[in-house]
C-alpha positions as a LaTeX table, in Angstrom:
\begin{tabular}{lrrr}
\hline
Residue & $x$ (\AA) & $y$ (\AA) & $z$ (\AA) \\
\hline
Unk1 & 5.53 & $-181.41$ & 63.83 \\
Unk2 & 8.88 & $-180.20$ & 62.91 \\
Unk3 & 9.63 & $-176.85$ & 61.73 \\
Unk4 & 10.09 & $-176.45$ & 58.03 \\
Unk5 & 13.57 & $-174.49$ & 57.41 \\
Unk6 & 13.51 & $-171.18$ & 55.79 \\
Unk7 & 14.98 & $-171.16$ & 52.25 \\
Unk8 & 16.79 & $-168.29$ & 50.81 \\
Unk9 & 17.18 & $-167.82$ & 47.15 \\
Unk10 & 20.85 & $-166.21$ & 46.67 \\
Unk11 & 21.75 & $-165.13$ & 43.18 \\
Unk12 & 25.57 & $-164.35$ & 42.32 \\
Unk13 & 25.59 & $-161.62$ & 39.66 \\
Unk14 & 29.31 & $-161.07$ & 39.75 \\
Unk15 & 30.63 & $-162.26$ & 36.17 \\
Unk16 & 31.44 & $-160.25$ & 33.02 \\
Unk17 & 30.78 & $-163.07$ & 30.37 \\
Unk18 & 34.33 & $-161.89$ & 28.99 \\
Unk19 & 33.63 & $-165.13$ & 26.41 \\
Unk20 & 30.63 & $-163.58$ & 25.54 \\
Unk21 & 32.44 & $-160.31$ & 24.10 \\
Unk22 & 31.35 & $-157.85$ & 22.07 \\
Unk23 & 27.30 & $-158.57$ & 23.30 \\
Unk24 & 28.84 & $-158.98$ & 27.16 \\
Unk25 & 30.27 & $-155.82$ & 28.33 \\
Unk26 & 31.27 & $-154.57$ & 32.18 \\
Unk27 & 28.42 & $-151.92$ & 31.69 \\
Unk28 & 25.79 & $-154.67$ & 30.73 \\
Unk29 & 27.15 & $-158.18$ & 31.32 \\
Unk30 & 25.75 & $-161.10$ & 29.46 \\
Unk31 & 23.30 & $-161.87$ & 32.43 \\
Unk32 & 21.25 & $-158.57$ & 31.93 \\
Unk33 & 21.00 & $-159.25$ & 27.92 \\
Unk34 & 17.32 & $-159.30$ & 26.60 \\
Unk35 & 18.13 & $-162.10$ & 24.72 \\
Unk36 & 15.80 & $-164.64$ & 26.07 \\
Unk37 & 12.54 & $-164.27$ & 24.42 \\
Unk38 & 12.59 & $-160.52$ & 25.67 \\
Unk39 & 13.72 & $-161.45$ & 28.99 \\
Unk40 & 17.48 & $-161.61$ & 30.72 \\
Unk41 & 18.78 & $-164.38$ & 32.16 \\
Unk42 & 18.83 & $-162.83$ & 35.81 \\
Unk43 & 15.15 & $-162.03$ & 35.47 \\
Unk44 & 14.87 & $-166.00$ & 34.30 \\
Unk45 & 16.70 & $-166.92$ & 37.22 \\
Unk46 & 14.77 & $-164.26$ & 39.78 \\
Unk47 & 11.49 & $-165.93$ & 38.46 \\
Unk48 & 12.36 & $-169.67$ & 38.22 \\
Unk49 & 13.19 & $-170.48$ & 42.38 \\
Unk50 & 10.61 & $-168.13$ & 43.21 \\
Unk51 & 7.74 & $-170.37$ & 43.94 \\
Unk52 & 10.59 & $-172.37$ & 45.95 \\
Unk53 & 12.64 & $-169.89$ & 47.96 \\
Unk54 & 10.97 & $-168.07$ & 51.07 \\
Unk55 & 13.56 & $-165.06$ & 50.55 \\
Unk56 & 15.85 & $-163.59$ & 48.18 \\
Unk57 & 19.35 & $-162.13$ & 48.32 \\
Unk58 & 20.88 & $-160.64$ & 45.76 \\
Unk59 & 25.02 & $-160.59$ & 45.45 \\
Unk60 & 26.43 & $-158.42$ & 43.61 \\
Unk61 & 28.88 & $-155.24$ & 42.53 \\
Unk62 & 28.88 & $-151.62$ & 42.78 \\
Unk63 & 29.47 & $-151.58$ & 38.55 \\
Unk64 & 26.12 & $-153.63$ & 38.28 \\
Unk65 & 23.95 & $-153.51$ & 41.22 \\
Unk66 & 22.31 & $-150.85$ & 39.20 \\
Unk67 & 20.88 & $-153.51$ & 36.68 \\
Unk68 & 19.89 & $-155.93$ & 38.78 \\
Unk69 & 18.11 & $-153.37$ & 41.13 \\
Unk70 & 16.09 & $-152.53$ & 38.26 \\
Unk71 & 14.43 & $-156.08$ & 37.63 \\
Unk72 & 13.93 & $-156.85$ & 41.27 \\
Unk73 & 12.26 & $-153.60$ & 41.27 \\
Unk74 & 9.76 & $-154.82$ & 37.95 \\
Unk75 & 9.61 & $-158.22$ & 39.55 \\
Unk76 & 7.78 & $-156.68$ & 42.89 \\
Unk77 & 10.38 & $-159.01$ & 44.74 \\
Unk78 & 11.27 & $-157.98$ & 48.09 \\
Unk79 & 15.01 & $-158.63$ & 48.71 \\
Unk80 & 18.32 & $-158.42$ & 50.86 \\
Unk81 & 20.98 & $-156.30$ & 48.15 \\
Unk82 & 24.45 & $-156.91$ & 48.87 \\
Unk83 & 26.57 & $-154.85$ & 47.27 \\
Unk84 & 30.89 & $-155.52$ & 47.30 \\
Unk85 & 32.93 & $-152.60$ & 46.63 \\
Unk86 & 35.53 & $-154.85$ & 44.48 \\
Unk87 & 35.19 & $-158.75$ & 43.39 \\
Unk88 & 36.41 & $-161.31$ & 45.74 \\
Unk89 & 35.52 & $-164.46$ & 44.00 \\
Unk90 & 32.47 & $-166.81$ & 45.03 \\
Unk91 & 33.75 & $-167.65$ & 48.91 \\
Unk92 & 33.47 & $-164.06$ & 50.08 \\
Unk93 & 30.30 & $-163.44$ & 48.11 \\
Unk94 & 28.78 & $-166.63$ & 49.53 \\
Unk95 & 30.27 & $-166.39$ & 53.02 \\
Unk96 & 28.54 & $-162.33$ & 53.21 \\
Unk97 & 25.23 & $-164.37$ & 51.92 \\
Unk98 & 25.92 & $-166.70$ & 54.56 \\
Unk99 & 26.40 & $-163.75$ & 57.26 \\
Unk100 & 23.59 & $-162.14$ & 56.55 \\
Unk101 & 21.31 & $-165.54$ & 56.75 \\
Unk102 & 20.10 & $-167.32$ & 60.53 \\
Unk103 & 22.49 & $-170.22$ & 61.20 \\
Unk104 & 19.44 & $-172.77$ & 60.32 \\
Unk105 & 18.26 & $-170.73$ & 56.86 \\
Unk106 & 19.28 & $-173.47$ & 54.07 \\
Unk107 & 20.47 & $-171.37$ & 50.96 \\
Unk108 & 20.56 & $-172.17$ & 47.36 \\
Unk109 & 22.97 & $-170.73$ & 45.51 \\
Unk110 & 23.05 & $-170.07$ & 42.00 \\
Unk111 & 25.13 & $-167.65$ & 39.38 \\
Unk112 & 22.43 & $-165.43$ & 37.97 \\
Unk113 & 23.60 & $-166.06$ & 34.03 \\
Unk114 & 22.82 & $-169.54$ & 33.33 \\
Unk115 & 19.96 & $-171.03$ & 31.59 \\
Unk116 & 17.44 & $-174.10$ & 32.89 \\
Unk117 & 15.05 & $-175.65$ & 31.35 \\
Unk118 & 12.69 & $-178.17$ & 32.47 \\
Unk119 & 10.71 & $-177.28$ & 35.81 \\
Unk120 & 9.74 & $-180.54$ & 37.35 \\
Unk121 & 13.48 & $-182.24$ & 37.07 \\
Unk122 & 14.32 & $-179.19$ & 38.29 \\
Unk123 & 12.28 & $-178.88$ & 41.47 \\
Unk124 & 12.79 & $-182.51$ & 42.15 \\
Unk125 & 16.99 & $-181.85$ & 42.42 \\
Unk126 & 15.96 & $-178.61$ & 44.32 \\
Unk127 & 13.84 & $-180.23$ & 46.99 \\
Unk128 & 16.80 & $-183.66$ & 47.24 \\
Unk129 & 19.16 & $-181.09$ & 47.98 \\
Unk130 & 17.26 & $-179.11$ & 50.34 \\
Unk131 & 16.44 & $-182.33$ & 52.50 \\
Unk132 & 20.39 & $-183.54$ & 52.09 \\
Unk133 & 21.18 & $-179.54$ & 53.07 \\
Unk134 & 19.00 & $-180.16$ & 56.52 \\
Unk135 & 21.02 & $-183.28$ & 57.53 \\
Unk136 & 24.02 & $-180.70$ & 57.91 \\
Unk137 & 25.63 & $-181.86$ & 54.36 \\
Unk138 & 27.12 & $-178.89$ & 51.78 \\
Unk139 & 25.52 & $-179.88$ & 48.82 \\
Unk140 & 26.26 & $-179.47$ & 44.56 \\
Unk141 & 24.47 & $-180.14$ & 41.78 \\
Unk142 & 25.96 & $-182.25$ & 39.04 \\
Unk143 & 24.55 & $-182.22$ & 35.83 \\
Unk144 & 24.16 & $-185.64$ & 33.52 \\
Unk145 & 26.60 & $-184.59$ & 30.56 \\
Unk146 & 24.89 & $-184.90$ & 27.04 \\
Unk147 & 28.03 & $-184.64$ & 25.10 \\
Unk148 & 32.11 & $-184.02$ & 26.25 \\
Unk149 & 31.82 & $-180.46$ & 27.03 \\
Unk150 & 35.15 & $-178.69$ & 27.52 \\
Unk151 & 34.06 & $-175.33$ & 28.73 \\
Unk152 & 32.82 & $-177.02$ & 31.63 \\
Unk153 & 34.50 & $-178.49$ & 35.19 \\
Unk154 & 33.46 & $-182.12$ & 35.74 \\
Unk155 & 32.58 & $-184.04$ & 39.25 \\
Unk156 & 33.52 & $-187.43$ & 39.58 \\
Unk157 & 31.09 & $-189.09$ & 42.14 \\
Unk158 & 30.04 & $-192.56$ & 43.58 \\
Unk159 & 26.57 & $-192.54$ & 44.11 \\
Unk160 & 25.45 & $-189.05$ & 45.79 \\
Unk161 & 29.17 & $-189.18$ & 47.36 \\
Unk162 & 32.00 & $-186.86$ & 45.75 \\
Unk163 & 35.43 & $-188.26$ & 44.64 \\
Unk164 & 37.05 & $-185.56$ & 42.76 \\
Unk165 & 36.11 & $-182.16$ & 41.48 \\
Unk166 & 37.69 & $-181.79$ & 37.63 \\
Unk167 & 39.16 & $-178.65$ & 36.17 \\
Unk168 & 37.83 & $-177.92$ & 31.90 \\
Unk169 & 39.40 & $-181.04$ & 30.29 \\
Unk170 & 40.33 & $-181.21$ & 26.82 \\
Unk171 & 38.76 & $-182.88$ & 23.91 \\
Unk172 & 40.12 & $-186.62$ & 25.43 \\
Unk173 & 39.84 & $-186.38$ & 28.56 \\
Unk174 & 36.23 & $-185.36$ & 28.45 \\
Unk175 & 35.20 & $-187.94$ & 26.02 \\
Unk176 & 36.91 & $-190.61$ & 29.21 \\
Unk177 & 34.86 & $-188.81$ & 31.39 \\
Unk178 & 31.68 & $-189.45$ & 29.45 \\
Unk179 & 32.96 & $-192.85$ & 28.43 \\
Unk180 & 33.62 & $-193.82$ & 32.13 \\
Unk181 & 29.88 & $-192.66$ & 33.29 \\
Unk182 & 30.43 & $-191.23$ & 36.89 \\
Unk183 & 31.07 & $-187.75$ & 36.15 \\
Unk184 & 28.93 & $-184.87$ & 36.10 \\
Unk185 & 29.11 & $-181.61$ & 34.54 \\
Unk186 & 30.12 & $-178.99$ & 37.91 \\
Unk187 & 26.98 & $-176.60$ & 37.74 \\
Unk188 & 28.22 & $-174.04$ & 40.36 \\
Unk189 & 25.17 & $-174.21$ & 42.33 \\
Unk190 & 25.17 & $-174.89$ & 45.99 \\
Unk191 & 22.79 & $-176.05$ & 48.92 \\
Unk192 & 23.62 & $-175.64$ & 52.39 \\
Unk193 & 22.85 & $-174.42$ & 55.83 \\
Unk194 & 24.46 & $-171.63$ & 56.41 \\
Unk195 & 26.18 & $-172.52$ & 59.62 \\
Unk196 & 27.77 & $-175.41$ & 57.86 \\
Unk197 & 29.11 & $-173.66$ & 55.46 \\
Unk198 & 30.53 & $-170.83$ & 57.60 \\
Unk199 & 31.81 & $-173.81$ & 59.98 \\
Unk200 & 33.53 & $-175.51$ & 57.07 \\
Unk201 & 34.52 & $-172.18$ & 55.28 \\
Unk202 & 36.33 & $-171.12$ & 58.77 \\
Unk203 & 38.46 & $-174.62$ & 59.15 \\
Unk204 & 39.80 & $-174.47$ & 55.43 \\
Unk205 & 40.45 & $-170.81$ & 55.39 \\
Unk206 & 40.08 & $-169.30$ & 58.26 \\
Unk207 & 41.48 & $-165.63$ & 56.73 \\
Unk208 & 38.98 & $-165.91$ & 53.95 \\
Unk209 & 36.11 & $-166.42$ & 57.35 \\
Unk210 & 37.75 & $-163.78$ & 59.35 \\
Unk211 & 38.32 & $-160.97$ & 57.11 \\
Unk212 & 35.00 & $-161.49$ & 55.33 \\
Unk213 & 33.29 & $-160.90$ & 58.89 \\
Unk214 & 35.00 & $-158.26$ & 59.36 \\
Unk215 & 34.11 & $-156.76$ & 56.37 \\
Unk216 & 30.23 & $-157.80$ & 56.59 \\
Unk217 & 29.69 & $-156.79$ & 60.59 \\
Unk218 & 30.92 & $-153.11$ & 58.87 \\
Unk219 & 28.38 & $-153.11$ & 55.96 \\
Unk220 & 25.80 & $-150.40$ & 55.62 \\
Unk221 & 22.27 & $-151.40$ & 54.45 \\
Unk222 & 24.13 & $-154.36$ & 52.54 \\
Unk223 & 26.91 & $-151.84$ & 51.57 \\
Unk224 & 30.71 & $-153.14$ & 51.81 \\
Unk225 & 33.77 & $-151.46$ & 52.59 \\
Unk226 & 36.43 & $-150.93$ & 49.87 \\
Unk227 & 39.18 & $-151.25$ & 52.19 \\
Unk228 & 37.94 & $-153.77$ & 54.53 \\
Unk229 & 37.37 & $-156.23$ & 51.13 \\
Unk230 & 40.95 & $-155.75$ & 49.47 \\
Unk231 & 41.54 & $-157.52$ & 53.24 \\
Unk232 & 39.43 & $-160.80$ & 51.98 \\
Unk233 & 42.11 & $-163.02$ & 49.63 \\
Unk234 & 40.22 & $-163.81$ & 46.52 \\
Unk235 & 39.67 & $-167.39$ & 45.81 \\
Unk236 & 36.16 & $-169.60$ & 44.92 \\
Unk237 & 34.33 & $-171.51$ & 47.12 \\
Unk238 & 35.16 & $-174.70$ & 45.45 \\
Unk239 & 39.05 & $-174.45$ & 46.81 \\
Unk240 & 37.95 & $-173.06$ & 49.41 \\
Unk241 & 35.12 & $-175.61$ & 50.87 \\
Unk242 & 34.26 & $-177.71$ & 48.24 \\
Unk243 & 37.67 & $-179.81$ & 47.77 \\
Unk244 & 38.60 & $-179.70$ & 51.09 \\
Unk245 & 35.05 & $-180.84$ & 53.60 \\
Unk246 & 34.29 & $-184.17$ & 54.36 \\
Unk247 & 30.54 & $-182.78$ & 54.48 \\
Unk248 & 29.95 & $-182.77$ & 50.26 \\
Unk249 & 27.06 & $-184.48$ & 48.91 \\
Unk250 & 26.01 & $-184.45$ & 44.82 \\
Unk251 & 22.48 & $-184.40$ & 43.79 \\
Unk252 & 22.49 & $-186.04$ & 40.02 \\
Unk253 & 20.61 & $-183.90$ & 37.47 \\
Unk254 & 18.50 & $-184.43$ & 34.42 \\
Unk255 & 17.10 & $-180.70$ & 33.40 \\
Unk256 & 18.53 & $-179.26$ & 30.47 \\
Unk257 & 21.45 & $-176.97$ & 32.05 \\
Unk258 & 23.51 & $-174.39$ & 29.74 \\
Unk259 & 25.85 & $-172.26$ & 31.51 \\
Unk260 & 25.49 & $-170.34$ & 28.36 \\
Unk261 & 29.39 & $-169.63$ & 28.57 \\
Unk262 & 30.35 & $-169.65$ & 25.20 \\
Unk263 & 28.62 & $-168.36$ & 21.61 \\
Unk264 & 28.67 & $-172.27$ & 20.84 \\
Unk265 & 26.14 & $-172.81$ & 23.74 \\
Unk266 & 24.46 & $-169.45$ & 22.61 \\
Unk267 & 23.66 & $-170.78$ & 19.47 \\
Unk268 & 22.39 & $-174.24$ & 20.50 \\
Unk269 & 20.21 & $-172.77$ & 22.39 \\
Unk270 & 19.03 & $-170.21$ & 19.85 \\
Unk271 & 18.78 & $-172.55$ & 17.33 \\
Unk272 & 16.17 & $-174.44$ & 19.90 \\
Unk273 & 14.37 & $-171.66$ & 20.37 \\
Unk274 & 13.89 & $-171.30$ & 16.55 \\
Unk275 & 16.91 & $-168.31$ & 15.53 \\
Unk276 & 17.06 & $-168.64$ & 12.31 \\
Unk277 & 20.65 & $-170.08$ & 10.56 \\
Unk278 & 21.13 & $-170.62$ & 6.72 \\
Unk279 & 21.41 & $-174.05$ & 5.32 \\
Unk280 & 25.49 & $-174.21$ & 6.30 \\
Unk281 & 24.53 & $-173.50$ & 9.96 \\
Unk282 & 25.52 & $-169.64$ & 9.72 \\
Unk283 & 24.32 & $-167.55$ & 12.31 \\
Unk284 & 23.47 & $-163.62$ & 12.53 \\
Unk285 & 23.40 & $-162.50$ & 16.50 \\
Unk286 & 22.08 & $-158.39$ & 17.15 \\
Unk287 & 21.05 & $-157.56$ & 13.92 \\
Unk288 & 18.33 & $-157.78$ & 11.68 \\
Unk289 & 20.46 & $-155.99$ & 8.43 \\
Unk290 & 20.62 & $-158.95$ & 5.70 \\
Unk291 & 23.71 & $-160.90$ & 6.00 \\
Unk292 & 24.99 & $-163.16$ & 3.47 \\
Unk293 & 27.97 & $-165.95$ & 4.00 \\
Unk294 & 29.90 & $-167.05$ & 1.20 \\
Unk295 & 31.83 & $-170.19$ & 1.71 \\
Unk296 & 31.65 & $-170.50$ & 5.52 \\
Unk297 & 29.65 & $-173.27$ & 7.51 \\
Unk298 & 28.62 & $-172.86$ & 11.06 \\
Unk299 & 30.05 & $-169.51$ & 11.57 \\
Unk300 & 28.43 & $-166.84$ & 13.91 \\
Unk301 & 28.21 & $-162.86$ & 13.08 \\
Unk302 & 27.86 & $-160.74$ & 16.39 \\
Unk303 & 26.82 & $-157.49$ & 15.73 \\
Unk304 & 26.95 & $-154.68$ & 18.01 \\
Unk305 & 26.93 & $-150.39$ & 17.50 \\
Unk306 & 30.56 & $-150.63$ & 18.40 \\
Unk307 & 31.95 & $-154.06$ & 17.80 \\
Unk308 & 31.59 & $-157.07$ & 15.40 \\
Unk309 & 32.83 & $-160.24$ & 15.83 \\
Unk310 & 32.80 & $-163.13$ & 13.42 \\
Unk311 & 33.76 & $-166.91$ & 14.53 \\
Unk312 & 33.87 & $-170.24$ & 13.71 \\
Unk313 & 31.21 & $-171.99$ & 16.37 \\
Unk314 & 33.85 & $-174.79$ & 17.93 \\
Unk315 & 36.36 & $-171.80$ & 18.33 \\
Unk316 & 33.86 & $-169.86$ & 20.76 \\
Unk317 & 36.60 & $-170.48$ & 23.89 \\
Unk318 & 39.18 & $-168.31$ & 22.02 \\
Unk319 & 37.08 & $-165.06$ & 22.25 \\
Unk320 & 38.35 & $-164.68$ & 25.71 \\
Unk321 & 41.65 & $-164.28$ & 24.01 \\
Unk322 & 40.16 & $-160.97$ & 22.84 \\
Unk323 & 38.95 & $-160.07$ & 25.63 \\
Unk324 & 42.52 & $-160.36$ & 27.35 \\
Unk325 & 43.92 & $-158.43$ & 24.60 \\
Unk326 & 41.87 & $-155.46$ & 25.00 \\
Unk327 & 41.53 & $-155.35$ & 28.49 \\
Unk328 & 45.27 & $-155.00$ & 28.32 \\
Unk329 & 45.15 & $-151.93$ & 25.72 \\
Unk330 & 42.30 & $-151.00$ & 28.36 \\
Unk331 & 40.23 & $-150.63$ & 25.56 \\
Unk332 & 36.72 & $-148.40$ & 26.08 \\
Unk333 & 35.26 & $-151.61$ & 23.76 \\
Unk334 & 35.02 & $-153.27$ & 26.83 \\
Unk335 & 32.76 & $-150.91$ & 28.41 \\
\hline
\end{tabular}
């Protein structure tokens, strides 16, 4: 009989939500927000692969390891906590997940701030990738678009075989994408062994392999040095691996997937959840004060103790704009 593999859960928590501003700040990013029905989308994402992972790492930062130490802790999880000194983008916090993992553990990777509903389509994609992940393939979940989504990458795929990965496209070029029928919405989650992925990681960028080695054989009790990471050139794992191997596979999707990027995806999914908006579609987000719109339609008031922020919902991409803006002023509002 053969040996079922071990799976490992690992959950990337390093993102800021800067689109997400002024709810998502670097002292509580968006995936730590209670907004859920009480609940934070990293505790929704601890609890959903639990019943299918065998172990659970958790990849994080020193700003916010804090946080997410705290919910394992409720959860009664045990886990592996690795903690970089300084962001490095997803191929150095996969390849230390990766490190830390047997060469035959398969590993599902997810980011730790998006939302999923449906269980069963879910599990079913889960399990499809798992048994593609044994055969040695790297594999990616594509989600079946519902509409031409611009805050999201596409991949264009024949079958469960990958053609091209798509940067955000604008308003036409989505709507060919849709039109065309073989693209997917680019979920950022991953299945793989890990020895593939280190293999494939270390042909396409070696330096990215070697210094991240380095910097994870020196780690103490999942610790990383600040020095040995500045080493480790910054870059995602989908230039990294993903475009490059020979070894990709797509599993096609049908749960309801929100990367929750954007107030626009916020408020669909409030609104599905029952948040009330008055009859032109306005919105009130962190406060329960009375709030009253006069001559605006599907506009969205974010309250916060030291920020408001009022927006028309199909301009939610530009709030990274003020983001930018006060990061350069190195404004405390982004604290």
């Amino acid at each position: 009989m053969e040996k079922k593999p071990s799976i490992t859960h690992v959950i990337l928590t390093g993102g800021v939500g800067s689109r997400l501003w002024p709810l998502s700040r670097k002292s509580q990013p968006k995936q730590y927000l209670d907004l859920f029905e009480g609940k934070s989308l990293f505790e929704i994402t601890v609890e959903r692969n639990r019943t299918i992972a065998d172990k659970i790492m958790v990849v994080g930062n020193i700003d916010n390891c804090h946080l997410s130490r705290q919910v394992m802790e409720k959860s009664n999880a045990p886990y592996l906590d690795i903690i970089e000194s300084t962001p490095r983008n997803t191929a150095a916090a996969i390849a230390f997940a990766a490190f830390a993992s047997h060469p035959d553990d398969i590993l599902i990777v997810t980011p730790s701030d998006h939302i999923i509903d449906g269980v069963e389509p879910y599990e079913t994609a889960i399990h499809e990738a798992v048994e593609k992940a044994s055969k040695g393939f790297i594999v990616t979940f594509g989600i079946i678009p519902t509409k031409p989504e611009t805050g999201y990458g596409y991949i264009e795929r024949k079958g469960d075989d990958v053609i091209s990965f798509r940067e955000k496209p604008n308003k036409v070029t989505a709507t060919d994408f849709i039109a065309k029928g073989n693209f997917l919405w680019n979920s950022g989650m991953f299945c793989f062994k890990a020895s593939v992925l280190l293999e494939e990681l270390n042909k396409f960028y070696p330096e990215v392999y070697e210094k991240s080695k380095i910097a994870w054989d020196a780690n103490s009790n999942g610790n990383l040095d600040l020095d040995l990471s500045l080493e480790i050139p910054s870059i995602s794992i989908d230039y990294a691996v993903m475009e490059r191997s020979k070894k990709i596979k797509v599993v096609s999707s049908t749960f309801i997937w929100s990367d929750l990027g954007s107030f626009e995806s916020v408020y669909d999914y409030l609104v599905s959840k029952g948040h009330p908006v008055d009859i032109n579609g306005n919105m009130v987000i962190g406060t329960s004060n009375y709030t009253a719109f006069v001559g605006l339609k599907n506009t969205i008031f974010v309250y916060t103790d030291t920020a408001n922020l009022i927006l028309q919902k199909d301009r939610s991409q530009d709030v990274k704009n003020i983001y930018s803006e006060l990061e350069r002023k190195h404004s405390d509002l982004l604290n």
